[in-house]
PDB file of C-alpha atoms in Angstrom:
ATOM      1  CA  MET Z1495    -251.991  85.545 -65.334  1.00 41.00           C
ATOM      2  CA  ASP Z1496    -250.230  84.069 -62.171  1.00 44.00           C
ATOM      3  CA  ASN Z1497    -251.243  80.727 -63.435  1.00 46.00           C
ATOM      4  CA  TYR Z1498    -249.849  81.657 -66.991  1.00 44.00           C
ATOM      5  CA  PHE Z1499    -246.993  81.904 -65.511  1.00 45.00           C
ATOM      6  CA  GLU Z1500    -246.736  79.191 -63.490  1.00 49.00           C
ATOM      7  CA  THR Z1501    -246.665  77.117 -66.392  1.00 51.00           C
ATOM      8  CA  LEU Z1502    -245.133  78.862 -68.719  1.00 52.00           C
ATOM      9  CA  ASP Z1503    -242.640  76.459 -71.003  1.00 54.00           C
ATOM     10  CA  ALA Z1504    -239.834  77.166 -73.180  1.00 53.00           C
ATOM     11  CA  LYS Z1505    -241.919  77.271 -76.325  1.00 53.00           C
ATOM     12  CA  THR Z1506    -244.137  80.237 -74.910  1.00 57.00           C
ATOM     13  CA  ALA Z1507    -240.829  81.887 -73.287  1.00 58.00           C
ATOM     14  CA  TYR Z1508    -239.085  81.605 -76.776  1.00 53.00           C
ATOM     15  CA  ILE Z1509    -241.954  83.544 -78.525  1.00 56.00           C
ATOM     16  CA  LEU Z1510    -241.637  86.053 -75.606  1.00 61.00           C
ATOM     17  CA  GLY Z1511    -238.353  86.498 -76.415  1.00 58.00           C
ATOM     18  CA  ALA Z1512    -239.332  86.630 -80.625  1.00 56.00           C
ATOM     19  CA  LEU Z1513    -241.945  89.515 -79.258  1.00 60.00           C
ATOM     20  CA  ILE Z1514    -238.587  91.827 -78.217  1.00 60.00           C
ATOM     21  CA  LEU Z1515    -237.383  91.631 -81.783  1.00 58.00           C
ATOM     22  CA  ASN Z1516    -240.704  93.307 -82.830  1.00 63.00           C
ATOM     23  CA  ILE Z1517    -241.450  96.052 -80.347  1.00 63.00           C
ATOM     24  CA  LYS Z1518    -240.287  99.316 -79.672  1.00 67.00           C
ATOM     25  CA  LEU Z1519    -237.786  98.831 -76.702  1.00 67.00           C
ATOM     26  CA  THR Z1520    -239.101 101.968 -74.825  1.00 77.00           C
ATOM     27  CA  GLU Z1521    -237.943 101.851 -71.050  1.00 79.00           C
ATOM     28  CA  LYS Z1522    -241.596 100.867 -69.730  1.00 81.00           C
ATOM     29  CA  ASN Z1523    -241.577  97.895 -72.280  1.00 79.00           C
ATOM     30  CA  VAL Z1524    -238.306  96.690 -71.235  1.00 83.00           C
ATOM     31  CA  ILE Z1525    -239.423  97.129 -67.199  1.00 85.00           C
ATOM     32  CA  LEU Z1526    -242.437  95.112 -67.834  1.00 82.00           C
ATOM     33  CA  VAL Z1527    -240.517  92.457 -69.771  1.00 82.00           C
ATOM     34  CA  ASN Z1528    -237.891  92.184 -67.266  1.00 87.00           C
ATOM     35  CA  ASP Z1529    -240.762  92.232 -64.093  1.00 86.00           C
ATOM     36  CA  MET Z1530    -242.314  88.870 -66.254  1.00 83.00           C
ATOM     37  CA  ILE Z1531    -238.776  87.368 -66.053  1.00 87.00           C
ATOM     38  CA  LYS Z1532    -238.090  87.919 -62.610  1.00 88.00           C
ATOM     39  CA  TYR Z1533    -241.341  86.200 -61.747  1.00 86.00           C
ATOM     40  CA  ILE Z1534    -240.815  83.146 -64.260  1.00 86.00           C
ATOM     41  CA  LEU Z1535    -237.190  82.748 -62.736  1.00 89.00           C
ATOM     42  CA  GLN Z1536    -238.666  83.202 -59.142  1.00 88.00           C
ATOM     43  CA  VAL Z1537    -241.758  80.798 -60.206  1.00 87.00           C
ATOM     44  CA  SER Z1538    -239.372  78.170 -61.705  1.00 88.00           C
ATOM     45  CA  GLU Z1539    -237.205  78.030 -58.557  1.00 89.00           C
ATOM     46  CA  MET Z1540    -239.764  76.881 -56.844  1.00 89.00           C
ATOM     47  CA  ARG Z1541    -240.787  74.288 -58.792  1.00 89.00           C
ATOM     48  CA  ARG Z1542    -236.840  72.932 -58.564  1.00 90.00           C
ATOM     49  CA  SER Z1543    -237.316  72.959 -54.849  1.00 91.00           C
ATOM     50  CA  GLU Z1544    -240.392  71.155 -55.365  1.00 92.00           C
ATOM     51  CA  ILE Z1545    -238.777  68.619 -57.400  1.00 92.00           C
ATOM     52  CA  GLU Z1546    -236.235  68.271 -54.916  1.00 92.00           C
ATOM     53  CA  LYS Z1547    -238.704  67.250 -52.188  1.00 94.00           C
ATOM     54  CA  LYS Z1548    -239.906  64.566 -54.197  1.00 93.00           C
ATOM     55  CA  ARG Z1549    -236.829  62.488 -54.209  1.00 93.00           C
ATOM     56  CA  TYR Z1550    -237.165  62.344 -50.062  1.00 94.00           C
ATOM     57  CA  LEU Z1551    -240.589  60.978 -50.189  1.00 93.00           C
ATOM     58  CA  PRO Z1552    -241.518  57.217 -49.449  1.00 92.00           C
ATOM     59  CA  ASP Z1553    -242.674  56.422 -52.589  1.00 93.00           C
ATOM     60  CA  TYR Z1554    -239.237  57.624 -54.851  1.00 93.00           C
ATOM     61  CA  ASP Z1555    -238.001  54.862 -57.226  1.00 94.00           C
ATOM     62  CA  GLU Z1556    -236.275  54.744 -60.254  1.00 93.00           C
ATOM     63  CA  GLN Z1557    -239.104  55.794 -62.454  1.00 94.00           C
ATOM     64  CA  VAL Z1558    -240.022  59.049 -59.961  1.00 93.00           C
ATOM     65  CA  GLU Z1559    -236.607  60.130 -60.685  1.00 95.00           C
ATOM     66  CA  GLU Z1560    -236.867  59.565 -64.666  1.00 94.00           C
ATOM     67  CA  ASP Z1561    -239.811  61.452 -64.472  1.00 94.00           C
ATOM     68  CA  LEU Z1562    -238.322  64.446 -62.292  1.00 93.00           C
ATOM     69  CA  LEU Z1563    -235.369  64.514 -64.824  1.00 93.00           C
ATOM     70  CA  LEU Z1564    -238.137  65.267 -67.451  1.00 92.00           C
ATOM     71  CA  GLU Z1565    -238.871  68.252 -65.152  1.00 91.00           C
ATOM     72  CA  ILE Z1566    -235.347  69.385 -64.728  1.00 90.00           C
ATOM     73  CA  ASP Z1567    -235.352  69.373 -68.361  1.00 89.00           C
ATOM     74  CA  GLU Z1568    -238.194  71.512 -68.590  1.00 87.00           C
ATOM     75  CA  GLU Z1569    -236.788  73.937 -66.375  1.00 88.00           C
ATOM     76  CA  ASN Z1570    -233.326  74.322 -67.790  1.00 87.00           C
ATOM     77  CA  ASP Z1571    -235.515  74.791 -71.252  1.00 85.00           C
ATOM     78  CA  LEU Z1572    -237.179  77.389 -69.525  1.00 85.00           C
ATOM     79  CA  ILE Z1573    -234.253  79.340 -68.531  1.00 87.00           C
ATOM     80  CA  ALA Z1574    -232.506  78.846 -72.088  1.00 85.00           C
ATOM     81  CA  SER Z1575    -235.428  80.485 -73.343  1.00 83.00           C
ATOM     82  CA  LEU Z1576    -235.476  83.534 -71.077  1.00 87.00           C
ATOM     83  CA  HIS Z1577    -231.438  83.722 -71.906  1.00 89.00           C
ATOM     84  CA  GLN Z1578    -232.128  84.177 -75.470  1.00 86.00           C
ATOM     85  CA  THR Z1579    -234.904  86.890 -74.379  1.00 86.00           C
ATOM     86  CA  ILE Z1580    -232.437  89.058 -71.896  1.00 90.00           C
ATOM     87  CA  LEU Z1581    -229.694  88.365 -74.636  1.00 90.00           C
ATOM     88  CA  SER Z1582    -231.976  90.244 -77.618  1.00 85.00           C
ATOM     89  CA  ILE Z1583    -232.817  93.195 -75.071  1.00 87.00           C
ATOM     90  CA  VAL Z1584    -229.738  93.848 -74.484  1.00 91.00           C
ATOM     91  CA  ILE Z1585    -228.033  93.717 -77.552  1.00 89.00           C
ATOM     92  CA  LYS Z1586    -230.351  96.352 -78.654  1.00 84.00           C
ATOM     93  CA  TYR Z1587    -230.272  98.207 -75.180  1.00 86.00           C
ATOM     94  CA  LYS Z1588    -226.744  98.305 -74.796  1.00 88.00           C
ATOM     95  CA  SER Z1589    -225.237  99.521 -71.651  1.00 89.00           C
ATOM     96  CA  ALA Z1590    -229.148 101.752 -70.983  1.00 88.00           C
ATOM     97  CA  TYR Z1591    -229.978  98.064 -70.222  1.00 90.00           C
ATOM     98  CA  ILE Z1592    -227.826  97.591 -67.330  1.00 91.00           C
ATOM     99  CA  PRO Z1593    -229.432  99.519 -64.810  1.00 91.00           C
ATOM    100  CA  LEU Z1594    -232.818  97.960 -65.725  1.00 89.00           C
ATOM    101  CA  PHE Z1595    -231.178  94.512 -65.070  1.00 90.00           C
ATOM    102  CA  THR Z1596    -229.849  95.439 -61.991  1.00 88.00           C
ATOM    103  CA  SER Z1597    -233.443  97.230 -60.548  1.00 87.00           C
ATOM    104  CA  SER Z1598    -235.280  94.472 -61.737  1.00 85.00           C
ATOM    105  CA  GLU Z1599    -233.386  91.796 -59.398  1.00 88.00           C
ATOM    106  CA  ILE Z1600    -232.970  89.688 -62.232  1.00 91.00           C
ATOM    107  CA  TYR Z1601    -229.164  89.767 -61.422  1.00 91.00           C
ATOM    108  CA  THR Z1602    -229.555  88.514 -57.646  1.00 91.00           C
ATOM    109  CA  LEU Z1603    -232.141  86.017 -58.881  1.00 92.00           C
ATOM    110  CA  ILE Z1604    -229.379  84.485 -61.461  1.00 93.00           C
ATOM    111  CA  GLU Z1605    -226.343  84.777 -59.601  1.00 91.00           C
ATOM    112  CA  PRO Z1606    -227.174  81.798 -57.363  1.00 91.00           C
ATOM    113  CA  MET Z1607    -227.006  79.470 -60.316  1.00 91.00           C
ATOM    114  CA  LEU Z1608    -223.713  79.942 -60.585  1.00 91.00           C
ATOM    115  CA  HIS Z1609    -222.770  78.037 -57.210  1.00 89.00           C
ATOM    116  CA  GLU Z1610    -220.903  74.687 -57.554  1.00 87.00           C
ATOM    117  CA  THR Z1611    -223.414  72.818 -55.714  1.00 86.00           C
ATOM    118  CA  ARG Z1612    -226.284  73.770 -58.550  1.00 86.00           C
ATOM    119  CA  SER Z1613    -226.768  71.255 -61.636  1.00 86.00           C
ATOM    120  CA  LEU Z1614    -223.771  71.983 -64.186  1.00 89.00           C
ATOM    121  CA  ASP Z1615    -227.091  73.001 -66.969  1.00 88.00           C
ATOM    122  CA  ASN Z1616    -228.428  75.853 -64.302  1.00 87.00           C
ATOM    123  CA  GLN Z1617    -224.658  76.926 -64.007  1.00 92.00           C
ATOM    124  CA  LEU Z1618    -223.764  77.229 -67.513  1.00 93.00           C
ATOM    125  CA  ALA Z1619    -227.235  79.083 -68.220  1.00 92.00           C
ATOM    126  CA  ALA Z1620    -225.939  81.789 -65.353  1.00 93.00           C
ATOM    127  CA  VAL Z1621    -222.388  81.992 -66.886  1.00 94.00           C
ATOM    128  CA  CYS Z1622    -224.026  82.569 -70.362  1.00 95.00           C
ATOM    129  CA  ILE Z1623    -226.766  84.917 -69.319  1.00 95.00           C
ATOM    130  CA  ILE Z1624    -224.336  87.382 -67.210  1.00 94.00           C
ATOM    131  CA  ALA Z1625    -221.581  86.822 -69.666  1.00 94.00           C
ATOM    132  CA  ASP Z1626    -223.836  88.413 -72.514  1.00 94.00           C
ATOM    133  CA  VAL Z1627    -225.069  90.719 -70.323  1.00 94.00           C
ATOM    134  CA  ILE Z1628    -221.403  92.079 -69.639  1.00 93.00           C
ATOM    135  CA  GLU Z1629    -220.316  91.799 -73.114  1.00 92.00           C
ATOM    136  CA  HIS Z1630    -223.254  93.929 -75.091  1.00 92.00           C
ATOM    137  CA  GLY Z1631    -223.429  96.024 -71.934  1.00 89.00           C
ATOM    138  CA  ALA Z1632    -220.313  97.624 -71.743  1.00 85.00           C
ATOM    139  CA  HIS Z1633    -219.780  99.986 -73.867  1.00 80.00           C
ATOM    140  CA  PRO Z1634    -219.399 102.602 -71.745  1.00 75.00           C
ATOM    141  CA  LEU Z1635    -218.362 100.692 -68.566  1.00 76.00           C
ATOM    142  CA  THR Z1636    -220.848 102.195 -65.868  1.00 81.00           C
ATOM    143  CA  SER Z1637    -220.399 101.695 -62.108  1.00 86.00           C
ATOM    144  CA  LEU Z1638    -223.288  99.289 -62.237  1.00 86.00           C
ATOM    145  CA  LEU Z1639    -221.582  96.907 -64.592  1.00 87.00           C
ATOM    146  CA  GLN Z1640    -218.030  97.574 -62.673  1.00 87.00           C
ATOM    147  CA  ASN Z1641    -220.034  95.863 -59.864  1.00 88.00           C
ATOM    148  CA  ILE Z1642    -221.627  93.045 -61.504  1.00 90.00           C
ATOM    149  CA  VAL Z1643    -218.124  92.155 -62.847  1.00 89.00           C
ATOM    150  CA  SER Z1644    -216.174  92.366 -59.604  1.00 87.00           C
ATOM    151  CA  LYS Z1645    -218.669  89.757 -58.535  1.00 88.00           C
ATOM    152  CA  PHE Z1646    -219.221  87.352 -61.427  1.00 91.00           C
ATOM    153  CA  TYR Z1647    -215.054  87.218 -62.224  1.00 90.00           C
ATOM    154  CA  PRO Z1648    -214.110  85.237 -59.372  1.00 89.00           C
ATOM    155  CA  LYS Z1649    -217.392  83.480 -59.231  1.00 89.00           C
ATOM    156  CA  VAL Z1650    -217.001  82.495 -63.100  1.00 89.00           C
ATOM    157  CA  CYS Z1651    -213.184  81.163 -62.337  1.00 87.00           C
ATOM    158  CA  ASN Z1652    -214.722  79.001 -60.149  1.00 85.00           C
ATOM    159  CA  CYS Z1653    -216.732  77.249 -62.681  1.00 83.00           C
ATOM    160  CA  ALA Z1654    -213.690  77.187 -64.829  1.00 80.00           C
ATOM    161  CA  GLN Z1655    -211.420  75.911 -62.191  1.00 81.00           C
ATOM    162  CA  LYS Z1656    -213.720  73.122 -60.656  1.00 83.00           C
ATOM    163  CA  THR Z1657    -215.865  71.270 -63.644  1.00 84.00           C
ATOM    164  CA  ASP Z1658    -214.884  68.761 -66.111  1.00 84.00           C
ATOM    165  CA  TYR Z1659    -218.187  69.489 -67.921  1.00 88.00           C
ATOM    166  CA  LEU Z1660    -216.702  70.831 -71.179  1.00 86.00           C
ATOM    167  CA  PRO Z1661    -219.966  73.593 -72.232  1.00 90.00           C
ATOM    168  CA  LEU Z1662    -219.487  74.913 -68.365  1.00 91.00           C
ATOM    169  CA  LYS Z1663    -216.148  75.459 -68.930  1.00 88.00           C
ATOM    170  CA  GLN Z1664    -216.327  76.770 -72.746  1.00 89.00           C
ATOM    171  CA  ALA Z1665    -218.783  79.349 -71.257  1.00 92.00           C
ATOM    172  CA  ALA Z1666    -216.579  80.117 -68.512  1.00 90.00           C
ATOM    173  CA  MET Z1667    -213.797  80.846 -70.802  1.00 89.00           C
ATOM    174  CA  PHE Z1668    -216.064  83.082 -72.517  1.00 91.00           C
ATOM    175  CA  GLY Z1669    -217.265  84.848 -69.523  1.00 92.00           C
ATOM    176  CA  ILE Z1670    -213.359  85.407 -68.084  1.00 90.00           C
ATOM    177  CA  GLY Z1671    -212.908  87.287 -71.646  1.00 89.00           C
ATOM    178  CA  SER Z1672    -216.696  89.126 -71.320  1.00 90.00           C
ATOM    179  CA  CYS Z1673    -214.984  90.388 -68.089  1.00 90.00           C
ATOM    180  CA  ALA Z1674    -211.418  91.082 -69.708  1.00 89.00           C
ATOM    181  CA  LYS Z1675    -212.949  93.200 -72.398  1.00 88.00           C
ATOM    182  CA  ALA Z1676    -215.440  94.832 -70.470  1.00 86.00           C
ATOM    183  CA  PHE Z1677    -212.655  95.886 -67.412  1.00 84.00           C
ATOM    184  CA  GLY Z1678    -209.989  96.840 -69.930  1.00 83.00           C
ATOM    185  CA  SER Z1679    -206.953  97.845 -68.627  1.00 82.00           C
ATOM    186  CA  HIS Z1680    -208.683  97.715 -65.373  1.00 79.00           C
ATOM    187  CA  PHE Z1681    -208.470  94.322 -65.510  1.00 83.00           C
ATOM    188  CA  ILE Z1682    -204.622  93.674 -65.374  1.00 83.00           C
ATOM    189  CA  PRO Z1683    -204.197  93.087 -61.720  1.00 83.00           C
ATOM    190  CA  VAL Z1684    -206.448  90.283 -62.322  1.00 81.00           C
ATOM    191  CA  ALA Z1685    -205.232  88.980 -65.760  1.00 82.00           C
ATOM    192  CA  PRO Z1686    -202.382  86.273 -64.219  1.00 83.00           C
ATOM    193  CA  SER Z1687    -205.694  84.385 -63.108  1.00 78.00           C
ATOM    194  CA  ALA Z1688    -207.159  84.726 -66.215  1.00 81.00           C
ATOM    195  CA  ILE Z1689    -204.096  83.570 -68.269  1.00 83.00           C
ATOM    196  CA  LYS Z1690    -203.734  80.918 -66.383  1.00 80.00           C
ATOM    197  CA  PHE Z1691    -207.427  79.585 -66.579  1.00 76.00           C
ATOM    198  CA  LEU Z1692    -207.032  79.745 -69.992  1.00 79.00           C
ATOM    199  CA  GLY Z1693    -203.779  78.249 -70.145  1.00 79.00           C
ATOM    200  CA  ASN Z1694    -204.967  75.133 -68.161  1.00 76.00           C
ATOM    201  CA  TYR Z1695    -208.135  75.284 -70.971  1.00 74.00           C
ATOM    202  CA  ILE Z1696    -205.805  74.664 -73.645  1.00 75.00           C
ATOM    203  CA  THR Z1697    -204.058  71.904 -72.412  1.00 75.00           C
ATOM    204  CA  GLU Z1698    -206.859  69.771 -71.349  1.00 70.00           C
ATOM    205  CA  THR Z1699    -208.493  70.351 -74.648  1.00 65.00           C
ATOM    206  CA  VAL Z1700    -205.300  69.303 -76.453  1.00 57.00           C
ATOM    207  CA  ASN Z1701    -204.835  66.381 -73.909  1.00 58.00           C
ATOM    208  CA  THR Z1702    -208.635  65.132 -75.021  1.00 57.00           C
ATOM    209  CA  THR Z1703    -208.382  65.049 -78.725  1.00 53.00           C
ATOM    210  CA  GLU Z1704    -205.214  63.531 -78.522  1.00 52.00           C
ATOM    211  CA  GLN Z1705    -207.482  60.978 -76.474  1.00 50.00           C
TER     212      GLN Z1705
END
């Protein structure tokens, strides 16, 4: 079974997501799928670490870099497929999924991907996953989700502020909106910063379009 997960590709992960749509989402089934997602994320992270080490080997050259970029693309595709799986679960399970999401440690594996040192695709996937969990799991707003939003909001603002990568900036705007929607009136104290980011984004988008 371990070997199966270690070689899991994006297509297989997509099938896993499709199966979610056709099984009865009992708590037992969700916990099982969460454990699978957790393991896949852990193994993917180990593979990324090994990929990075290859850049420092004596035989590293342009051809090796091309091969490594293909491997990284495969890992990005895998995470994108896991995003769809998680989205399928939270759409069906809604707020009841939040304690299962946090107890499975999936959030603690995804959150580091938000750091600016990670690849843009990594940051994009992390923003999309967490924003979707917040959006679909916020009714009612629980203390566990409040904790996620409190950690996520400053990180997603950092993504919005520092990146020039349009898909990531767009996802960050969606993430900020998800936080605002989830927090409701509790979001008022930080609303000015969110409005500032939104205004900057609109200005940059208009300027880019005009160019």
